[in-house]
Amino acid sequence: MRSSRGALRVMSTTMVLIVIAAVTSPAGAGPAHSASERLPGVLIVDDLGGHADSNFHGDGVIEIAALGDDHLEGTAGLQLAESASVITPAGGFSICHDGSVPQAVLNDVRAALTTWSAALRLSGPTIAIDLGWISLAGDGTLGVAGPTEFVVDPRLPLPDLGYPMALANQLLGHDVNGTGCGDARSEIALFLNSTAGGDGSLWNIGDDDASDTQVDLSTVVLHEVGHGLGVVSSARLVNDVVEWPKANSPSYVYDHFFGECRHETSAGCDSDLAALSSATSNSLRSAQLWFRSAGGQALELHAPLDWSGGSSVSHLDEVRYPMSSGFSLMTPYLRRGETFTAIDPALQTLVQTLGWQLSSTPAAPSGVTATAGNGRIDISFERTALGSGPPNTGYRVTVTAGSTVARTIDTLSSSLTVAGLANGTPYAVSVAAINSAGASPAVVPASNRLIPLELPPFATAEQAAAQLYADVLGVRPTTTETAAVAARLRSTSSLPLEAATIAADPRLERRLQVVRLYLGFFEREPDPLGVKYWFDEVERGVSLDIVASSFAIASEFERGQTVPDGEFIDAAYERILDRAPDEPGRAYWLAQLGSGLDRGQMLILFSESAEHVAKTRIQANLLAITFGMLERPVTASERSEFGNIVASSGASGLAAHLAGSADYDTRHHPR
């Protein structure tokens, strides 16, 4: 096994070109199963920079009549291991080879396949790979590899497309092509050039990172197996025209995920990624060609205007994913010294989208936010970054009410609205990324007590109506009043408008009377708790006479003792009217008290006199509305601001202002 190393290491700027063969004709391929059609596979030719050897076609393609044949047309001596003497297990793979493969090479191949086996969740038949260690045409040729066959089967997820044999077997749960090696029984063919560099010196074989003059054999195998697992297109160039798919032949499952990016940015492709059809095959020679992954992460493909036979389309873009990105395992160029010991996230994304299941769960999303609305919660989050872990196939949003799951939604979008929730009910939200192996840890928003409200801060319009009446007037509205306000709130009205209307109700006068008594008796603003007590008492039916009598005997007015009537009258004039009594007035009230008038009743008459009502108009309305709606003292700045509002638009104006304030929302917002 190879030692554990970093995923990438730069040793040199020298590049190795990896060329992919185009699709071969399905002629002569018959069905291997009553529900399946088997098509010849393709091989991938890897070399250092193209080849001029006459054994290869000009575009680098090896035509294959049928991979079960004893040799590949145009490549003398390239034999499939029909009678392999050795089968070496490598996780969920088996290597079919003969005794000519050096043990060190076999170790590197097995290490790469074990890496793939760990990355995939393989539950179907073992994947057989025919391995040959032979001299291939051209010193710079690294090897050839690819799927042995493709399968079209109505039981596959995309029944009209060709699936690489290895994937078809996994999805169908049985060996469509039979078990064993060679003669089209293997799923992937892989041949490595034993004389790469002329004498094999080009290869780095063993546990060390490749030097800047060598190519890492294990890394090449990781790449090639990616093609064998299905990262290969059916497109080919015929008479300078991209043929996709070939006439009377299906395209491959890989082709299904092609998309055209119309708004490409340095960060990637935005959501405007249109699916590509054969009618737009010229887009295969366009820098706008992208791969639409199942998890919503688009990957830019290598699609130069000048078609590169065998390289175009079936690789990722080298400029978008340079060696430094960590996503370059499936790009068309491999730098000398470039070493991978793991399947990078981009290649994981490709194979998972094709239908392969991964063995590890993805990384969690981030930046989850949630906002409650009317019967709904709006949720958004940041997608899992491509390099943060195995790719995902989507996201699972869970909404709970207490211990009950209210909604579970699987989505590809990074924002959604969960509707149909109960207003006034607290909910919690969590988001997890999911892939074929399961789900990531769930992520929750910073504030995770979310209460949908019809009319914030109230759950329903009826609740809003009842609370406005309670806050502004201190009364419980009738059923008719509640229905009328709720109906207006649901149509053209608002909390401020309804608060203004309610503040104009004559029933506000009872609260104003209590405030005027406070201002007159104690020569100070009432404290919110004290005045709330008397507001509630009056609402409960306690008469203003009793309130006034209680004030009259309070320590702040009579200082703990019963004073003579004359002193009481003098104090009432001074405190309530801010002046000394005139003699006729003083005599009048002495006579009234002497005739049995209760001191509390006298104080009510003082407090409700036109003189005191006019003097306290602004202050009484300000305090009655503010104490009722906010239940707290008025600040110095508010006293001036609110006083100006009352002076210009009365109690209704102040009620409207407070109903639309953040303080009022905070007071009533569900906790």
XYZ file of C-alpha atoms in Angstrom:
671
model
C 0.000 0.000 0.000
C 1.153 3.537 -0.683
C 1.977 5.728 2.269
C -0.469 8.457 3.263
C 0.397 11.726 1.568
C -1.160 15.053 0.761
C -3.609 15.064 -2.117
C -1.409 17.199 -4.359
C 2.195 18.218 -4.716
C 3.734 20.456 -7.362
C 7.101 19.264 -8.615
C 7.336 20.588 -12.150
C 5.468 22.566 -14.770
C 5.963 19.847 -17.387
C 2.561 18.490 -18.439
C 1.301 15.074 -19.406
C -1.592 15.051 -21.870
C -4.381 12.569 -21.182
C -6.390 11.775 -24.321
C -9.757 10.026 -24.231
C -11.006 7.865 -27.056
C -14.356 8.560 -28.607
C -17.292 6.161 -28.533
C -17.188 3.151 -30.778
C -19.964 1.699 -32.814
C -22.366 -0.711 -31.133
C -22.449 -2.860 -34.224
C -22.385 -6.535 -33.484
C -23.288 -6.170 -29.839
C -26.222 -8.330 -28.831
C -28.258 -8.274 -25.638
C -26.784 -10.191 -22.727
C -29.979 -10.070 -20.715
C -33.593 -10.047 -21.810
C -33.953 -6.519 -20.499
C -30.538 -5.186 -21.528
C -28.668 -4.137 -24.627
C -24.879 -4.238 -24.449
C -22.788 -1.787 -26.427
C -19.032 -1.884 -27.064
C -17.049 0.194 -24.653
C -14.364 2.791 -25.222
C -10.732 2.891 -24.240
C -8.802 5.886 -23.059
C -5.363 6.591 -24.490
C -2.974 8.414 -22.187
C 0.238 9.903 -23.442
C 2.642 12.720 -22.761
C 1.647 15.026 -25.555
C -0.103 13.261 -28.381
C 1.361 10.599 -30.610
C 2.153 10.239 -34.284
C 2.412 6.486 -34.290
C 0.615 5.061 -37.299
C -0.971 2.389 -35.181
C -3.333 5.036 -33.803
C -5.952 6.982 -35.690
C -5.206 10.635 -36.233
C -7.496 11.802 -33.450
C -6.019 9.435 -30.870
C -8.949 7.041 -31.036
C -8.636 3.265 -30.941
C -11.609 1.771 -32.744
C -12.924 -1.383 -31.058
C -15.181 -3.756 -32.926
C -15.879 -5.730 -29.785
C -13.862 -5.714 -26.614
C -14.285 -9.446 -26.313
C -11.967 -9.910 -29.287
C -8.467 -11.260 -28.784
C -6.892 -7.923 -29.608
C -7.762 -4.293 -30.226
C -7.791 -3.215 -33.826
C -4.772 -1.113 -34.770
C -2.824 -1.899 -31.614
C -0.744 -4.981 -32.191
C 0.063 -7.022 -29.108
C -2.569 -5.424 -26.854
C -4.264 -8.480 -25.395
C -7.253 -8.703 -23.071
C -6.608 -11.072 -20.180
C -8.994 -13.781 -21.246
C -7.067 -16.437 -19.377
C -5.580 -14.447 -16.558
C -3.531 -16.677 -14.331
C -3.880 -14.409 -11.301
C -6.807 -12.551 -9.774
C -5.787 -10.067 -7.085
C -8.523 -8.591 -4.856
C -8.491 -4.848 -4.170
C -11.452 -3.915 -1.985
C -14.585 -4.115 -4.130
C -12.437 -4.607 -7.232
C -10.503 -7.571 -8.566
C -7.441 -7.278 -10.793
C -7.185 -9.817 -13.597
C -3.554 -10.145 -14.744
C -0.853 -12.582 -15.640
C 2.528 -13.136 -14.100
C 4.204 -10.449 -16.197
C 2.990 -7.589 -14.017
C 5.776 -6.598 -11.574
C 4.752 -6.733 -7.937
C 5.574 -3.027 -7.416
C 3.254 -2.067 -10.288
C 0.564 -4.370 -8.978
C 0.917 -2.767 -5.545
C 0.376 0.696 -7.006
C -2.657 -0.412 -8.992
C -4.092 -2.187 -5.973
C -3.514 0.922 -3.812
C -5.422 3.081 -6.295
C -8.288 0.589 -6.495
C -8.411 0.298 -2.703
C -8.707 4.089 -2.583
C -11.622 3.927 -5.000
C -13.191 1.081 -3.039
C -13.036 3.159 0.151
C -14.623 6.134 -1.594
C -17.518 4.145 -3.057
C -20.244 2.216 -1.290
C -20.163 -0.957 -3.347
C -23.054 -3.320 -2.724
C -23.193 -5.065 -6.092
C -20.896 -7.503 -7.879
C -17.127 -7.173 -7.661
C -15.743 -4.922 -10.393
C -13.258 -6.871 -12.496
C -10.426 -4.953 -14.142
C -8.307 -6.504 -16.875
C -4.781 -5.230 -16.243
C -1.949 -5.474 -18.708
C 1.651 -4.289 -18.169
C 2.892 -4.215 -21.755
C 4.838 -2.100 -24.189
C 2.507 0.280 -25.994
C 3.178 2.225 -29.167
C 5.133 5.418 -28.496
C 7.563 6.176 -25.710
C 5.227 8.823 -24.341
C 2.125 6.634 -24.129
C 1.090 6.031 -20.535
C -1.685 3.544 -21.124
C -5.168 2.805 -22.364
C -8.230 2.195 -20.219
C -11.998 2.448 -20.154
C -15.326 0.618 -19.767
C -15.513 -2.694 -21.576
C -19.186 -2.238 -22.428
C -22.189 -0.003 -21.891
C -25.667 -1.200 -20.957
C -29.063 0.167 -21.926
C -31.729 -1.253 -19.644
C -35.249 -0.015 -18.802
C -34.625 -0.775 -15.144
C -31.808 1.749 -14.919
C -32.565 5.292 -13.683
C -32.147 6.769 -17.181
C -33.379 3.842 -19.282
C -32.531 5.252 -22.716
C -28.883 5.975 -21.974
C -25.813 3.798 -21.958
C -24.411 3.000 -18.498
C -20.838 1.765 -18.101
C -20.927 -1.932 -17.324
C -19.522 -1.555 -13.807
C -22.231 0.957 -12.823
C -25.008 -1.005 -14.523
C -24.047 -4.094 -12.534
C -24.098 -2.143 -9.267
C -27.496 -0.578 -9.970
C -29.083 -3.788 -11.253
C -27.544 -5.897 -8.490
C -26.089 -8.630 -10.671
C -23.340 -9.230 -13.215
C -25.011 -8.481 -16.534
C -21.836 -9.594 -18.342
C -21.040 -12.578 -16.141
C -18.238 -13.100 -13.689
C -14.584 -13.597 -14.458
C -12.011 -11.850 -16.616
C -11.595 -11.076 -20.307
C -13.989 -11.984 -23.083
C -16.237 -9.050 -22.049
C -16.694 -10.503 -18.557
C -14.603 -7.779 -16.942
C -16.045 -4.293 -16.486
C -12.959 -2.142 -17.045
C -9.876 -2.670 -19.213
C -6.618 -1.054 -18.098
C -3.255 -1.375 -19.864
C -0.193 0.498 -18.659
C 2.853 1.137 -20.843
C 5.772 -0.791 -19.397
C 8.151 1.193 -21.616
C 6.852 4.709 -20.922
C 9.750 7.073 -21.464
C 11.443 4.454 -23.605
C 12.513 2.174 -20.782
C 9.829 2.651 -18.165
C 11.815 5.380 -16.396
C 8.946 7.859 -16.806
C 6.995 6.088 -14.094
C 7.141 6.785 -10.397
C 6.343 3.416 -8.810
C 6.237 2.852 -5.093
C 5.465 4.776 -1.923
C 7.236 8.053 -2.664
C 5.831 11.143 -4.326
C 6.699 11.463 -7.991
C 9.724 13.581 -8.802
C 9.472 16.503 -11.172
C 10.692 14.231 -13.989
C 8.281 11.373 -13.429
C 4.595 10.570 -13.681
C 2.943 8.970 -10.660
C 1.548 5.596 -11.738
C -0.984 5.343 -8.926
C -2.364 8.809 -9.751
C -2.781 7.818 -13.406
C -4.704 4.719 -12.307
C -7.015 6.822 -10.096
C -7.756 9.000 -13.124
C -8.257 6.097 -15.522
C -10.593 4.223 -13.233
C -12.710 7.401 -13.153
C -13.178 6.984 -16.895
C -13.830 3.276 -16.459
C -16.572 4.116 -13.964
C -18.316 6.265 -16.549
C -16.714 9.700 -16.884
C -16.671 9.466 -20.665
C -18.793 10.997 -23.419
C -20.253 9.491 -26.543
C -19.305 12.585 -28.555
C -16.788 12.324 -31.406
C -15.587 14.467 -34.264
C -16.628 13.319 -37.743
C -15.652 15.438 -40.767
C -15.047 18.396 -38.464
C -18.563 18.074 -37.045
C -19.202 16.968 -33.481
C -21.406 13.900 -33.688
C -23.365 13.480 -30.484
C -24.668 10.900 -30.147
C -23.716 8.703 -33.079
C -26.589 7.971 -35.443
C -28.844 5.159 -34.216
C -26.886 4.912 -30.974
C -27.736 6.143 -27.488
C -25.623 8.702 -25.740
C -24.006 7.834 -22.426
C -25.289 8.658 -18.975
C -22.406 11.114 -18.547
C -23.740 13.142 -21.503
C -27.105 13.563 -19.802
C -25.629 16.059 -17.337
C -24.160 18.470 -19.875
C -25.318 22.036 -19.422
C -24.698 25.373 -21.065
C -23.656 28.144 -18.679
C -24.951 31.473 -19.914
C -23.607 33.602 -17.082
C -20.196 32.326 -16.127
C -18.240 34.170 -13.417
C -14.908 33.739 -11.712
C -16.771 31.990 -8.888
C -18.467 29.507 -11.206
C -21.774 29.208 -13.011
C -24.906 30.763 -11.598
C -28.308 29.125 -11.525
C -28.956 29.877 -15.203
C -27.552 26.523 -16.370
C -29.599 25.099 -19.216
C -29.612 21.391 -20.009
C -27.906 20.553 -23.287
C -29.578 18.520 -26.005
C -28.196 16.897 -29.122
C -29.702 19.766 -31.109
C -27.118 22.056 -29.509
C -24.132 19.759 -29.953
C -22.010 22.658 -31.203
C -21.924 23.702 -27.559
C -19.572 20.770 -27.015
C -16.965 22.998 -28.632
C -17.691 25.937 -26.371
C -16.182 27.264 -23.184
C -19.748 27.428 -21.844
C -20.026 23.650 -21.414
C -20.546 22.559 -17.797
C -21.531 19.410 -15.927
C -24.778 19.688 -13.921
C -24.151 17.734 -10.736
C -26.901 16.226 -8.594
C -25.934 18.407 -5.635
C -26.331 21.655 -7.523
C -22.589 22.186 -7.981
C -21.777 22.853 -11.622
C -18.363 21.779 -12.897
C -16.778 23.347 -15.969
C -15.788 20.855 -18.663
C -12.830 20.897 -21.033
C -14.477 22.005 -24.286
C -12.024 23.940 -26.480
C -13.211 25.466 -29.747
C -10.560 23.395 -31.489
C -11.847 19.906 -30.793
C -9.228 17.741 -29.137
C -9.944 14.154 -30.165
C -10.343 11.964 -27.141
C -9.679 14.819 -24.704
C -12.577 17.210 -25.243
C -15.678 16.975 -23.107
C -14.647 13.991 -20.979
C -12.382 16.037 -18.713
C -12.758 19.021 -16.426
C -11.405 22.390 -17.494
C -7.719 22.849 -16.704
C -7.952 26.642 -16.330
C -10.873 26.470 -13.919
C -9.269 23.642 -11.909
C -5.496 24.063 -11.913
C -3.199 21.835 -9.898
C -3.324 24.284 -6.979
C -7.139 23.924 -6.697
C -7.008 20.316 -5.483
C -9.721 19.459 -8.053
C -7.447 18.618 -10.981
C -7.448 14.808 -10.897
C -9.878 14.686 -13.839
C -8.460 17.538 -15.932
C -6.794 16.741 -19.293
C -3.280 17.586 -18.098
C -1.252 15.917 -15.406
C 1.927 17.684 -14.361
C 5.019 15.632 -13.802
C 5.319 15.204 -10.063
C 1.585 15.709 -9.492
C 0.456 13.087 -6.995
C -3.006 12.172 -5.690
C -3.679 9.620 -2.988
C -7.422 10.318 -2.697
C -10.359 10.903 -5.018
C -10.731 14.660 -5.176
C -14.174 16.241 -4.518
C -14.672 17.144 -8.187
C -14.262 13.539 -9.352
C -16.447 12.355 -6.464
C -19.098 14.779 -7.698
C -18.883 13.406 -11.238
C -19.223 9.727 -10.360
C -21.891 10.275 -7.723
C -24.026 12.215 -10.193
C -23.725 9.314 -12.639
C -25.251 7.044 -10.003
C -22.380 5.710 -7.897
C -22.974 5.737 -4.163
C -20.355 7.199 -1.858
C -19.261 5.587 1.367
C -18.883 8.750 3.458
C -21.398 11.429 4.305
C -20.861 14.985 3.018
C -19.704 18.005 4.936
C -22.407 20.107 6.570
C -23.754 23.298 4.962
C -23.124 26.636 6.631
C -24.720 30.044 7.078
C -28.200 28.737 7.877
C -30.720 31.535 8.427
C -34.467 31.294 8.984
C -37.217 33.903 9.223
C -40.824 33.285 10.199
C -43.657 34.845 8.210
C -47.399 34.382 7.861
C -47.863 30.621 8.163
C -44.385 30.022 6.796
C -40.662 29.993 7.504
C -38.169 31.237 4.915
C -34.864 29.329 5.059
C -31.553 29.911 3.305
C -28.039 28.500 3.663
C -24.709 28.227 1.911
C -24.135 25.109 -0.153
C -21.363 22.770 0.875
C -18.134 23.949 -0.702
C -16.778 21.603 -3.345
C -13.564 20.990 -1.457
C -15.039 20.609 2.028
C -15.880 16.934 1.726
C -17.595 14.328 -0.436
C -20.180 15.915 -2.737
C -23.840 15.846 -1.850
C -26.968 15.041 -3.796
C -29.015 17.701 -2.064
C -30.053 19.042 1.313
C -32.536 17.866 3.918
C -34.493 20.591 5.697
C -36.340 19.521 8.845
C -38.898 21.661 10.671
C -40.042 20.523 14.118
C -42.647 21.732 16.580
C -41.427 20.565 19.955
C -40.631 16.875 19.533
C -42.903 16.510 16.493
C -41.500 16.681 12.966
C -43.745 19.062 11.048
C -41.942 18.958 7.679
C -39.031 17.123 6.066
C -38.022 18.503 2.674
C -35.229 17.289 0.380
C -34.118 20.030 -1.970
C -31.355 21.068 -4.350
C -31.985 24.758 -3.718
C -30.105 26.759 -1.112
C -33.228 28.742 -0.243
C -36.818 27.686 0.225
C -40.082 28.536 1.952
C -41.815 26.034 4.211
C -45.500 26.977 4.073
C -48.672 25.717 5.710
C -47.358 26.145 9.264
C -49.528 27.088 12.242
C -49.340 30.741 13.202
C -48.329 31.250 16.795
C -46.630 27.849 17.085
C -42.882 27.789 17.847
C -40.823 25.811 15.335
C -37.168 24.828 15.042
C -35.223 24.351 11.803
C -32.220 22.219 10.839
C -30.412 21.687 7.524
C -28.140 18.787 6.558
C -26.350 17.919 3.337
C -27.149 14.441 2.029
C -25.541 11.998 -0.338
C -25.844 8.309 -1.067
C -24.084 7.450 2.199
C -26.384 9.490 4.420
C -26.597 12.954 5.921
C -24.096 15.402 7.336
C -24.446 16.796 10.856
C -27.498 19.041 11.029
C -26.930 22.800 11.175
C -29.380 25.196 12.840
C -29.785 28.972 12.593
C -28.398 31.194 15.347
C -31.914 31.871 16.612
C -33.932 28.696 16.351
C -37.280 29.520 17.945
C -39.320 30.539 14.912
C -42.977 31.486 15.262
C -44.994 32.101 12.099
C -47.267 35.114 12.516
C -50.132 36.338 10.383
C -49.725 39.929 11.490
C -46.411 40.416 13.318
C -46.061 40.525 16.216
C -49.405 38.720 16.454
C -50.246 35.192 15.409
C -53.630 36.142 13.965
C -55.576 39.253 13.035
C -58.069 38.433 15.806
C -55.256 38.350 18.342
C -54.015 41.706 17.048
C -57.473 43.235 17.384
C -57.927 41.999 20.949
C -54.495 43.226 22.001
C -54.988 46.695 20.508
C -58.217 47.140 22.452
C -56.521 45.908 25.629
C -53.468 48.132 25.217
C -55.153 51.337 24.077
C -58.445 51.239 26.007
C -57.966 48.519 28.588
C -61.117 46.766 27.436
C -62.004 43.411 25.949
C -63.600 43.960 22.534
C -66.922 42.440 21.634
C -67.066 39.647 19.087
C -68.366 42.126 16.540
C -65.554 44.587 17.230
C -62.926 41.877 16.969
C -64.307 40.560 13.686
C -64.512 44.030 12.171
C -60.920 44.958 13.048
C -59.599 41.558 11.916
C -61.387 41.881 8.595
C -59.879 45.314 7.995
C -56.421 44.092 8.996
C -56.679 41.297 6.436
C -57.628 43.710 3.666
C -56.408 47.290 3.476
C -55.773 48.314 7.073
C -52.765 48.039 9.382
C -51.905 47.978 13.069
C -51.191 51.747 13.173
C -54.460 52.600 11.432
C -56.504 50.395 13.733
C -54.697 51.686 16.819
C -55.552 55.252 15.783
C -59.203 54.348 15.340
C -59.412 52.598 18.706
C -57.711 55.541 20.469
C -60.541 57.779 19.306
C -63.028 55.633 21.247
C -64.699 57.513 24.161
C -63.725 54.686 26.478
C -60.187 56.090 26.523
C -61.526 58.788 28.848
C -61.513 56.422 31.841
C -57.758 56.024 31.569
C -57.272 59.758 31.078
C -59.205 60.391 34.279
C -56.916 58.082 36.260
C -53.823 59.804 34.849
C -55.243 63.275 35.599
C -55.900 62.216 39.196
C -52.296 61.040 39.505
C -50.951 64.271 38.042
C -53.158 66.377 40.285
C -52.798 64.478 43.567
C -49.130 63.633 43.493
C -47.695 66.369 41.279
C -45.680 63.768 39.378
C -46.058 61.271 36.595
C -47.432 57.943 37.770
C -45.209 54.905 37.772
C -46.251 52.323 35.145
C -46.974 49.564 37.653
C -49.068 51.810 39.854
C -51.112 53.269 37.064
C -51.589 49.830 35.485
C -53.101 48.675 38.760
C -55.654 51.475 38.707
C -56.254 51.047 34.957
C -57.160 47.439 35.677
C -59.292 48.369 38.698
C -61.308 50.851 36.669
C -61.732 48.267 33.907
C -62.885 45.800 36.567
C -65.664 48.220 37.560
C -64.147 50.205 40.460
C -65.617 53.701 40.414
C -63.489 56.787 39.974
C -64.771 57.987 43.394
C -63.035 55.059 45.083
C -59.857 55.741 43.131
C -59.937 59.389 44.126
C -60.642 58.565 47.786
C -57.704 56.206 47.844
C -55.520 58.949 46.404
C -56.852 61.435 48.919
C -55.724 59.417 51.920
C -52.408 58.462 50.333
C -49.374 59.601 52.252
C -48.143 61.790 49.445
C -51.286 63.953 49.645
C -52.215 64.099 53.325
C -48.811 63.078 54.657
C -50.179 60.319 56.879
C -52.728 62.374 58.806
C -56.207 63.786 58.323
C -55.869 67.540 57.772
C -58.644 70.093 58.304
C -60.971 70.806 55.378
C -59.443 74.234 54.785
C -55.927 72.827 54.454
C -57.240 70.060 52.206
C -58.898 72.638 49.926
C -55.747 74.785 49.847
C -53.675 71.703 48.942
C -56.109 70.725 46.181
C -55.918 74.188 44.587
C -52.154 74.245 44.837
C -51.515 70.711 43.555
C -54.210 70.350 40.927
C -54.723 73.908 39.672
C -51.296 75.320 40.529
C -52.703 78.354 42.299
C -54.083 79.539 45.611
C -57.850 79.486 46.033
C -59.845 82.679 45.713
C -62.006 83.423 48.784
C -65.398 82.705 47.146
C -64.075 79.446 45.790
C -62.556 78.385 49.094
C -65.812 79.220 50.889
C -67.797 77.217 48.322
C -65.771 74.058 48.822
C -65.767 74.418 52.603
C -69.560 74.485 52.442
C -69.657 71.466 50.166
C -67.398 69.400 52.412
C -69.379 70.577 55.405
C -72.561 69.345 53.724
C -71.138 65.824 53.316
C -69.270 65.951 50.001
C -66.635 63.196 50.018
C -63.086 64.477 49.663
C -62.482 61.988 46.828
C -65.492 63.335 44.952
C -64.215 66.859 45.450
C -60.838 65.893 44.012
C -62.512 64.313 40.977
C -64.309 67.581 40.372
C -60.986 69.433 40.624
C -59.188 66.923 38.397
C -61.934 66.927 35.760
C -62.365 70.685 35.750
C -61.947 72.377 32.387
C -58.937 74.199 33.820
C -57.076 70.970 34.804
C -58.148 69.034 31.708
C -56.750 71.764 29.473
C -53.538 72.025 31.503
C -52.835 68.281 31.356
C -54.181 67.461 27.873
C -50.876 66.599 26.242
C -49.303 64.938 29.271
C -52.390 62.869 30.155
C -52.834 61.542 26.606
C -49.110 60.857 26.293
C -48.992 58.845 29.524
C -52.292 57.004 29.066
C -51.336 55.776 25.568
C -47.659 55.077 26.294
C -48.259 53.271 29.595
C -51.018 51.200 28.033
C -49.142 50.211 24.876
C -45.540 49.940 26.117
C -45.987 49.347 29.869
C -42.854 51.305 30.746
C -41.779 54.827 31.720
C -41.354 57.483 29.074
C -37.769 58.535 28.385
C -36.707 62.168 28.281
C -36.321 62.148 24.501
C -39.639 60.348 24.042
C -41.442 62.871 26.238
C -40.566 65.603 23.774
C -41.178 63.459 20.677
C -44.440 61.943 21.883
C -45.638 65.275 23.218
C -45.224 66.825 19.774
C -47.215 63.968 18.234
C -50.071 64.415 20.718
C -50.037 68.174 20.220
C -50.461 67.756 16.459
C -52.639 64.634 16.130
C -53.904 63.732 19.588
C -54.019 60.329 21.255
C -54.823 58.673 17.912
C -51.608 59.915 16.370
C -49.511 58.612 19.257
C -51.315 55.244 19.260
C -50.611 54.839 15.541
C -46.955 55.755 16.057
C -46.470 53.253 18.862
C -48.341 50.433 17.084
C -45.764 50.599 14.321
C -42.757 50.853 16.614
C -40.064 48.292 17.337
C -40.808 48.610 21.063
C -44.407 47.541 20.556
C -43.312 44.653 18.341
C -40.738 43.566 20.933
C -43.257 43.699 23.751
C -45.690 41.371 22.009
C -43.401 39.258 19.853
C -43.726 35.613 20.923
C -40.761 34.392 22.881
